[in-house]
PDB file of C-alpha atoms in Angstrom:
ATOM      1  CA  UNK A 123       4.954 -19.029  -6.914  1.00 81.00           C
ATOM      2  CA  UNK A 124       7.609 -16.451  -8.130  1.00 88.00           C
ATOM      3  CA  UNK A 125       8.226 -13.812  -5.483  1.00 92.00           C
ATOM      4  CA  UNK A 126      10.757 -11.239  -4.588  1.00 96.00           C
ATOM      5  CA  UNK A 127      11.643 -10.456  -1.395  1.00 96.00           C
ATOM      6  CA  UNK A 128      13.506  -6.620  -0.493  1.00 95.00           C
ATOM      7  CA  UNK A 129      15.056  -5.637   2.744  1.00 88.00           C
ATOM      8  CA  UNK A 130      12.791  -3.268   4.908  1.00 83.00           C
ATOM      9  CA  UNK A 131      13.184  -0.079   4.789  1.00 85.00           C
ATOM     10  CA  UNK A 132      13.595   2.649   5.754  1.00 94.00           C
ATOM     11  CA  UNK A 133      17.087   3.372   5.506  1.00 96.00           C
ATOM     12  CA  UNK A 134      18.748   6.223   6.164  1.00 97.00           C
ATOM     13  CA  UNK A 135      22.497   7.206   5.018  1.00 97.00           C
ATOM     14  CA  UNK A 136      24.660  10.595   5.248  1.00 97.00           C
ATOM     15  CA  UNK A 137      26.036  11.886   1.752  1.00 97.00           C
ATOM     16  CA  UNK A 138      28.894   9.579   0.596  1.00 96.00           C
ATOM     17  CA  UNK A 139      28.526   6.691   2.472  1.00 97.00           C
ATOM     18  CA  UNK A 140      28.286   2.962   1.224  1.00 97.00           C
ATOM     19  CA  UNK A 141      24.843   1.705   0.103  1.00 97.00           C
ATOM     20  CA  UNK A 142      23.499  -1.641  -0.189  1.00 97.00           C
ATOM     21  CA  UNK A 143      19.727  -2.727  -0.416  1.00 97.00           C
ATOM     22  CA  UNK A 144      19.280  -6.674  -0.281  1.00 97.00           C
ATOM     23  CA  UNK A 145      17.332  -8.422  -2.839  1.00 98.00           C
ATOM     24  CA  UNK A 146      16.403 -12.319  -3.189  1.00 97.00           C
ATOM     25  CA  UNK A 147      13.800 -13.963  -5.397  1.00 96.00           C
ATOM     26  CA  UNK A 148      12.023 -17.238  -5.884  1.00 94.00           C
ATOM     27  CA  UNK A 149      11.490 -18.520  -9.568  1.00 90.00           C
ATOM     28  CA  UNK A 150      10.853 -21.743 -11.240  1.00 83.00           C
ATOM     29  CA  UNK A 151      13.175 -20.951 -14.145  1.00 80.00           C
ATOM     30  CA  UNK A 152      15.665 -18.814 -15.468  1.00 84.00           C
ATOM     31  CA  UNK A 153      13.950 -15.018 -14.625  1.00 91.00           C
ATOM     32  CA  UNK A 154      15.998 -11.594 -15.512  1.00 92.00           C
ATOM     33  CA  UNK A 155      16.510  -9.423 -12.877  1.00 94.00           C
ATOM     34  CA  UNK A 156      15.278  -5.713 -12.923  1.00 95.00           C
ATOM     35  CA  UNK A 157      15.818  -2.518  -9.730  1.00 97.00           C
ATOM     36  CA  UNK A 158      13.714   0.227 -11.037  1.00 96.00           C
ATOM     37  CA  UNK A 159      13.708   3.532  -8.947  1.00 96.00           C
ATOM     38  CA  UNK A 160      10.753   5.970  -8.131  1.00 93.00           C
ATOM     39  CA  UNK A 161      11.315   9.262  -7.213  1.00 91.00           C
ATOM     40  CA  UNK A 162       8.396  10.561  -5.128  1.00 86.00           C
ATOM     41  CA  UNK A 163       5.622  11.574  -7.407  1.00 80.00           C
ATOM     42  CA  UNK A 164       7.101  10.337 -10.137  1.00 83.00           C
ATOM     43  CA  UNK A 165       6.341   6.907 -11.821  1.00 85.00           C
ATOM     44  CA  UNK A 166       9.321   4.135 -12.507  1.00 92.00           C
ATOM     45  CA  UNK A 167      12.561   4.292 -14.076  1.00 93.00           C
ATOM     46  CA  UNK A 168      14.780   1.207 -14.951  1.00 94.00           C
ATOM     47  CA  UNK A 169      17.930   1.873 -13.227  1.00 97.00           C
ATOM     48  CA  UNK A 170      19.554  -1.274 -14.530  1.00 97.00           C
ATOM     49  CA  UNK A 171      18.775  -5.380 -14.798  1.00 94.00           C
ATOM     50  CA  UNK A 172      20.790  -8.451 -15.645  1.00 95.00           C
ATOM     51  CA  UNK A 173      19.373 -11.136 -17.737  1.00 91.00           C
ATOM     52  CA  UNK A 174      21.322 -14.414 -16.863  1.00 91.00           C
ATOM     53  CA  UNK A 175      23.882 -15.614 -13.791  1.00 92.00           C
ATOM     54  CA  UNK A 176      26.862 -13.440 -13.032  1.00 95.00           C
ATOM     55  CA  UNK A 177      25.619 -10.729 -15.478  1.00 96.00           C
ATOM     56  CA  UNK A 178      26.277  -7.295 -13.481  1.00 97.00           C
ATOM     57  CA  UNK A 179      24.055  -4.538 -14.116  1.00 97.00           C
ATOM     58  CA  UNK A 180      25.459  -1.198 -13.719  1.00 97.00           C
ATOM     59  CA  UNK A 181      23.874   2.582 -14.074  1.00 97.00           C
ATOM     60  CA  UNK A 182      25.314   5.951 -12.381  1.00 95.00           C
ATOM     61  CA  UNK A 183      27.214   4.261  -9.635  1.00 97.00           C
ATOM     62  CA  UNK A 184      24.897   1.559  -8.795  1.00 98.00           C
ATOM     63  CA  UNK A 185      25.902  -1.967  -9.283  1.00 98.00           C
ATOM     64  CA  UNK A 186      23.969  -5.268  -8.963  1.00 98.00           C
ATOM     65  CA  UNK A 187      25.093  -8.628  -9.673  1.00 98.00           C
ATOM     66  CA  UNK A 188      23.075 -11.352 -10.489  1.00 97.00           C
ATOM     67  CA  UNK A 189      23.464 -14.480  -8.636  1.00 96.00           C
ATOM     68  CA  UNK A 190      22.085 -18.129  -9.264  1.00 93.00           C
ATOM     69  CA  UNK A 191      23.252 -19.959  -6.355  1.00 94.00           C
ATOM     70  CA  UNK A 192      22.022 -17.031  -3.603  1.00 95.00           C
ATOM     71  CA  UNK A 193      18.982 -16.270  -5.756  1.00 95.00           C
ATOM     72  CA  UNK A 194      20.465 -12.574  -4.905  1.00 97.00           C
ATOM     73  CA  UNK A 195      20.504  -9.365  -6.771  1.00 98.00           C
ATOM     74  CA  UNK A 196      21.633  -6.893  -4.179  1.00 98.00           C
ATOM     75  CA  UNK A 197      21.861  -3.057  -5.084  1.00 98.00           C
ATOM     76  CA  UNK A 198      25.201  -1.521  -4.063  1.00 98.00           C
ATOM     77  CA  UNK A 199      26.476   2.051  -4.481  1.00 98.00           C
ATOM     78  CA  UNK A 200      30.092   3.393  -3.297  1.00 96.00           C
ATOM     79  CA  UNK A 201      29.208   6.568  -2.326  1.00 96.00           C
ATOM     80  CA  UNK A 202      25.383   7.773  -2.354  1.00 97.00           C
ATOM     81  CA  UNK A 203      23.874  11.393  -2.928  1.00 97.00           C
ATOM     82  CA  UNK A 204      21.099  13.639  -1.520  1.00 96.00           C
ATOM     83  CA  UNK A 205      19.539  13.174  -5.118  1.00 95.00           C
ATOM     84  CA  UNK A 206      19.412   9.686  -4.440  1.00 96.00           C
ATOM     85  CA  UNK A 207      16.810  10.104  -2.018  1.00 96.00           C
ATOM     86  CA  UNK A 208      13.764   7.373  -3.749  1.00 96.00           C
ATOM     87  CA  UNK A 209      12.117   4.321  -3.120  1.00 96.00           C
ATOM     88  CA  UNK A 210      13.739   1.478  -4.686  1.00 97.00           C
ATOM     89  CA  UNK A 211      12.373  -1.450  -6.307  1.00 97.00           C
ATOM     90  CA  UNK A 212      14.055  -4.879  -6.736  1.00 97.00           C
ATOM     91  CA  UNK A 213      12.114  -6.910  -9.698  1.00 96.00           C
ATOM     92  CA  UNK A 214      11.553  -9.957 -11.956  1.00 93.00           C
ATOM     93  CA  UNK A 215      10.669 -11.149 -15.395  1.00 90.00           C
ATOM     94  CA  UNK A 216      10.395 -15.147 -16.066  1.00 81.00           C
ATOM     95  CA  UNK A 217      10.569 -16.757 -19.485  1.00 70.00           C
ATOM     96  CA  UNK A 218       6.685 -17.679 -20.273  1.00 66.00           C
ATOM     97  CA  UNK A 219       5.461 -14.706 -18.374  1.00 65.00           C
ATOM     98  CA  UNK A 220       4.771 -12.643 -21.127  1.00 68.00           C
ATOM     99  CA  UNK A 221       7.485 -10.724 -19.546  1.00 70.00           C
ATOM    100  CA  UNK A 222       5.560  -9.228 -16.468  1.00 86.00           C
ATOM    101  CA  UNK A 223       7.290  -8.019 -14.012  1.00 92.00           C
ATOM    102  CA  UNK A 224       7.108  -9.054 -10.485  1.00 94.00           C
ATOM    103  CA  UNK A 225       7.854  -6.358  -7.722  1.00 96.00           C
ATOM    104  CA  UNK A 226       8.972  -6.307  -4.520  1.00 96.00           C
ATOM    105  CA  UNK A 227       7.729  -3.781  -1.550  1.00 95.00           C
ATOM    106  CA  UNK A 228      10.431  -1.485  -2.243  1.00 96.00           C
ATOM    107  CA  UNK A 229      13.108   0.028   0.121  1.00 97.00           C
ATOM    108  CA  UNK A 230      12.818   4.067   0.627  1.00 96.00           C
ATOM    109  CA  UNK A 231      16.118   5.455   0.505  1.00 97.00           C
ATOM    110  CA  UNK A 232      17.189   8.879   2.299  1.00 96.00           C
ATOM    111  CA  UNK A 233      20.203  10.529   2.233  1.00 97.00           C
ATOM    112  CA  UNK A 234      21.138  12.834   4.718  1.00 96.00           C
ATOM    113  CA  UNK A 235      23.430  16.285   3.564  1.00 94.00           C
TER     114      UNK A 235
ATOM    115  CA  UNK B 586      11.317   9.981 -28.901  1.00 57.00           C
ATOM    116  CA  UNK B 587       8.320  10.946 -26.191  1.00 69.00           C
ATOM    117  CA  UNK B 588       8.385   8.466 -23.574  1.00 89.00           C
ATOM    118  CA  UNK B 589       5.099   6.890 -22.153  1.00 94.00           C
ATOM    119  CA  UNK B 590       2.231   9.471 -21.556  1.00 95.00           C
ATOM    120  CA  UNK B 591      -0.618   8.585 -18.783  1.00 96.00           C
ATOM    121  CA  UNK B 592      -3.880  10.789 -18.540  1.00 96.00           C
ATOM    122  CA  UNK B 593      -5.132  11.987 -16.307  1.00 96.00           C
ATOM    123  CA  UNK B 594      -3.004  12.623 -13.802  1.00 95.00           C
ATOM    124  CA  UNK B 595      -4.980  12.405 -10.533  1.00 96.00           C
ATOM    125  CA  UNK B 596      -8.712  11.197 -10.316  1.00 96.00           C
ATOM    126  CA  UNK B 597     -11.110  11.173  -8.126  1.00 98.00           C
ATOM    127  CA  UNK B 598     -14.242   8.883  -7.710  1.00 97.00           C
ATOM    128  CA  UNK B 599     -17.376   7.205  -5.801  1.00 97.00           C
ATOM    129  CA  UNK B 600     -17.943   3.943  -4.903  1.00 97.00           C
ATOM    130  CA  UNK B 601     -19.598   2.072  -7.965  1.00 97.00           C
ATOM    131  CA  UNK B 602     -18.723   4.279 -10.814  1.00 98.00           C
ATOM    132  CA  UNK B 603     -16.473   3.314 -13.558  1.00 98.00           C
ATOM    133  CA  UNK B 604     -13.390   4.934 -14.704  1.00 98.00           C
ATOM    134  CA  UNK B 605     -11.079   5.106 -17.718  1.00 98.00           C
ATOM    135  CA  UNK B 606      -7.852   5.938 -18.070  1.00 98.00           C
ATOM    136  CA  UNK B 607      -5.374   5.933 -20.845  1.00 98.00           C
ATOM    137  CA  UNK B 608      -2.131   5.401 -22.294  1.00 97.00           C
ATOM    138  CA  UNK B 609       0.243   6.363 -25.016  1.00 95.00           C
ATOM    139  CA  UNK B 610       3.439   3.987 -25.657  1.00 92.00           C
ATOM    140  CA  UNK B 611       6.727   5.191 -26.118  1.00 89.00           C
ATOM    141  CA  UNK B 612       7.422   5.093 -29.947  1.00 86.00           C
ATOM    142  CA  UNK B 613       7.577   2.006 -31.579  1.00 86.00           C
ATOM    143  CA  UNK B 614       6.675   0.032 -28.408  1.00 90.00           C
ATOM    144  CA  UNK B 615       3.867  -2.984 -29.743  1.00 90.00           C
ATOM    145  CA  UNK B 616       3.480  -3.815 -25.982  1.00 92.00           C
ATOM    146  CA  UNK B 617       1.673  -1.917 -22.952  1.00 94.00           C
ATOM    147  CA  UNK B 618       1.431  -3.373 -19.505  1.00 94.00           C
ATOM    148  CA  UNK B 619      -0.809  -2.076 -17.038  1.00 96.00           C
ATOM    149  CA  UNK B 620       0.081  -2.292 -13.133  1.00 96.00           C
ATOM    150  CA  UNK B 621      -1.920  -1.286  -9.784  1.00 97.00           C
ATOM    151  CA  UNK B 622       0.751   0.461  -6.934  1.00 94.00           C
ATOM    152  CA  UNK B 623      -1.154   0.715  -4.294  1.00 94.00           C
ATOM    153  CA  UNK B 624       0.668   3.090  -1.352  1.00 91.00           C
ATOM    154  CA  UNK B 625       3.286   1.756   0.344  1.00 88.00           C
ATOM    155  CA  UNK B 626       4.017  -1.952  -1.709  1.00 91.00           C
ATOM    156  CA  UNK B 627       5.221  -2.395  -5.052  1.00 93.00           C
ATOM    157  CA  UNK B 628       3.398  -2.875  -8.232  1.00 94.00           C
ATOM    158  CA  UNK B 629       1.579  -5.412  -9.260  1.00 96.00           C
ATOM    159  CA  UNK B 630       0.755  -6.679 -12.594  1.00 94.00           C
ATOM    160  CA  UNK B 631      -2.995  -6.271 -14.055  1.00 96.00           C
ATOM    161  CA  UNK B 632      -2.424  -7.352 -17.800  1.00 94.00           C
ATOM    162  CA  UNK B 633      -0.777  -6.860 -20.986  1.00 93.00           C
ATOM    163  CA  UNK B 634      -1.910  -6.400 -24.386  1.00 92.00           C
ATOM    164  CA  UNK B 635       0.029  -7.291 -27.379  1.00 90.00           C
ATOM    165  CA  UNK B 636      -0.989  -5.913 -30.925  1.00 87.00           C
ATOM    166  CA  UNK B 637      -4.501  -4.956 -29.843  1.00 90.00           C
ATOM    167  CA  UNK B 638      -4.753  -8.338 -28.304  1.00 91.00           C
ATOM    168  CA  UNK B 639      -4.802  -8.963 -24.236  1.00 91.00           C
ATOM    169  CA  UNK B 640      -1.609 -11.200 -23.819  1.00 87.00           C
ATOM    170  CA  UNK B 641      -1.286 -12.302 -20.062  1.00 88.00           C
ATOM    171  CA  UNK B 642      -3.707 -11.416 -16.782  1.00 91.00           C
ATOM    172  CA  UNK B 643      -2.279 -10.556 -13.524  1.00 91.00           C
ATOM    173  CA  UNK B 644      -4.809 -11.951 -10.362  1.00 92.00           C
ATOM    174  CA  UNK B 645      -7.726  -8.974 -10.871  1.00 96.00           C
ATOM    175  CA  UNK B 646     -11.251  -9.425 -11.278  1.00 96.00           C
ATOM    176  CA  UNK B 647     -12.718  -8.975 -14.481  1.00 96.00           C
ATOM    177  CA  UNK B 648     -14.124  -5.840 -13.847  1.00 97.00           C
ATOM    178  CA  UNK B 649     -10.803  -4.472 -14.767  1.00 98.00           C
ATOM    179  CA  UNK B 650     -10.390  -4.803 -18.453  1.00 96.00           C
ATOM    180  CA  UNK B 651      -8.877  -3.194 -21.027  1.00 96.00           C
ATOM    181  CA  UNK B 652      -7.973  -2.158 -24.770  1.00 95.00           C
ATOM    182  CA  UNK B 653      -5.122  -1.498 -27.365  1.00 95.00           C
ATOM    183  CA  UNK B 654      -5.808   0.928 -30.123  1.00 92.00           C
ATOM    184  CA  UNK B 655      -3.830   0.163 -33.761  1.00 91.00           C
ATOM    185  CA  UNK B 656      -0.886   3.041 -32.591  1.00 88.00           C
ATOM    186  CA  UNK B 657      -0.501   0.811 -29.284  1.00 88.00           C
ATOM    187  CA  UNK B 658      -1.869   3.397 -27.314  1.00 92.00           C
ATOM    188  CA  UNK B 659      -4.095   1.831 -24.451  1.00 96.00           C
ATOM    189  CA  UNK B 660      -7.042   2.225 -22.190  1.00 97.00           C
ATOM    190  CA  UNK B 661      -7.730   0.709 -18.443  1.00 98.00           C
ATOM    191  CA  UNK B 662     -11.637   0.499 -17.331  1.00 98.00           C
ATOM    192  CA  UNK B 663     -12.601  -0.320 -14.064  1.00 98.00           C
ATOM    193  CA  UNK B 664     -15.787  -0.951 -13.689  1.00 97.00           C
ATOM    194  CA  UNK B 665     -18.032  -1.192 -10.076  1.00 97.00           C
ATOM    195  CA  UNK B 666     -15.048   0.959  -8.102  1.00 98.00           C
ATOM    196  CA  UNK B 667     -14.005  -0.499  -4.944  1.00 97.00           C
ATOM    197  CA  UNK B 668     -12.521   1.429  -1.952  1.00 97.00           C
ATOM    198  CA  UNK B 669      -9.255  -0.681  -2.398  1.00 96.00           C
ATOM    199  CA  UNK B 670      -9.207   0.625  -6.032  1.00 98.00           C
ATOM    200  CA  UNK B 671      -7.811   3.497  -4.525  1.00 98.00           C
ATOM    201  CA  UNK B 672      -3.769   3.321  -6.311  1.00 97.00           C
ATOM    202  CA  UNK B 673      -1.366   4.657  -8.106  1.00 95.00           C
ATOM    203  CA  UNK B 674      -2.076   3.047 -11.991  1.00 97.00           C
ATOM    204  CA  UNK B 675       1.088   2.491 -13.817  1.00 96.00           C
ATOM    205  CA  UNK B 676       1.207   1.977 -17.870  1.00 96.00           C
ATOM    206  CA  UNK B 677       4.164   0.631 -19.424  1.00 95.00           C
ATOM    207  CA  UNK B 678       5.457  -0.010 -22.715  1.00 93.00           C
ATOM    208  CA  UNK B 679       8.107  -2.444 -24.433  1.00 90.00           C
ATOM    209  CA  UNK B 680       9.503  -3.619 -27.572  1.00 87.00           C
ATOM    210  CA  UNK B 681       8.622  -6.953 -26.802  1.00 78.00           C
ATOM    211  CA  UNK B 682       7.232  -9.323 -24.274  1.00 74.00           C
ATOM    212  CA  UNK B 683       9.892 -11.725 -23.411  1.00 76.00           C
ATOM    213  CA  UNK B 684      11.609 -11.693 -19.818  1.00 73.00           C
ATOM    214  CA  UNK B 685      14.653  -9.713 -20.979  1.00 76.00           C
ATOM    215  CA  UNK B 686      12.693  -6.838 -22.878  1.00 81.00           C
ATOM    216  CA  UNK B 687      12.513  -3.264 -20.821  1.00 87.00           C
ATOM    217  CA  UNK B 688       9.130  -1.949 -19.679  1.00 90.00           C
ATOM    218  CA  UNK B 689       9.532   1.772 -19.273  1.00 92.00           C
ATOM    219  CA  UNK B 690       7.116   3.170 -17.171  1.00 94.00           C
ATOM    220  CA  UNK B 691       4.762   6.417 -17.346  1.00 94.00           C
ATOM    221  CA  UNK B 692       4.310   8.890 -14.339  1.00 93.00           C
ATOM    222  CA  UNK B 693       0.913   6.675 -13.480  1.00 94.00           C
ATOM    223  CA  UNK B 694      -2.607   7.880 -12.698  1.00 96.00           C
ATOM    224  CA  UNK B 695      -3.593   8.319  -9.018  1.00 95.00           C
ATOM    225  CA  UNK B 696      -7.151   7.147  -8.659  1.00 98.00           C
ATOM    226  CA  UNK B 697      -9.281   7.992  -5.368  1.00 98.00           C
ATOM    227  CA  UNK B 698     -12.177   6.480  -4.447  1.00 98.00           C
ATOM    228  CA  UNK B 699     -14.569   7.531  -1.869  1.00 96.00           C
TER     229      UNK B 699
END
């Protein structure tokens, strides 16, 4: 069946470093790709999502690129923030799916002053 | 343009009662999906309901079922609560249901069961 699969978290980065969170899915068909972001006690917010191979999605810094042959979508940011501090989830819709979403486990971000 | 509104906000119930909670749509949105986070993993999908209509069933038992009202706004039951119903419920709304349409999310519903 369709899954997605997100590195393990937690991880834990100082102000301005380099962020990447790795993402890879299993689908029978064509799926868009979604990373939504939860701030703690908050519910989900799209942060961005590509819909077909070698789309990039892109949304306050944070990049992902969708790629077909990996079956990757791995979230990168140049230089994170202490306000980036969330749980991070990588997700997917698949044509005939009544566009449900699939989640993974999420990653939990921190970011260290 | 009000986003997605959950009530209530927290909840707390016994083993074997039943529980509703509810949903408003983000304006003009024809499409809720409803989603149990339990603590720790990521969400995972209950149903959907499409014009008053339930459009697509996640693995639950029946005992979670649900409604759409003609404004789109939407209810969850749960009926015979379960320890593991214990969660974080999510609603979210869309224009449409195809792979590439947005669900935006409400703040959820935390439901505790003792």
């Amino acid at each position: 069946g369709n899954s997605v699969t997100q590195m393990e978290g937690p991880v834990t980065l100082s102000e301005e470093a380099f962020l990447t969170i790795n993402c890879t899915y299993t689908a029978t068909g064509y799926p868009s790709l979604f990373w939504y972001v939860q701030y703690p006690g908050e519910g989900l917010q799209l942060l961005l999502k590509a819909t077909k191979a070698d789309d990039k999605g892109s949304n306050k810094g944070f990049e992902a690129t969708y790629r077909k042959e990996t079956t990757s979508f791995h979230l990168e940011k140049g230089s994170v923030q202490v306000s980036d501090s969330a749980v991070y989830f990588c997700a997917l819709s698949e044509a005939g799916s009544q566009g449900n979403l699939i989640f993974g486990k999420g990653t939990k971000l921190s970011v260290k002053p | 343009e009000t986003g997605v509104t959950q009530s209530p906000t927290h909840l707390i119930k016994t083993r074997g009662q039943q529980v509703t909670l509810r949903c408003s749509s983000q304006s003009g949105h024809n499409t809720v999906s409803w989603y149990q986070q339990a603590l720790g993993q990521g969400p995972q999908f209950i149903f959907q309901y499409y014009r008053e209509e339930e459009n697509g069933r996640g693995n639950f038992p029946p005992r979670f079922s649900g409604l759409q009202f003609p404004n789109y706004s939407s209810e969850l039951n749960v009926n015979a609560l379960e320890l593991d119903d214990s969660a974080l419920y999510l609603c979210a709304s869309s224009l449409g249901q195809g792979r590439s349409d947005t669900q935006y999310f409400g703040p959820g519903t935390r439901l505790t069961v003792l």
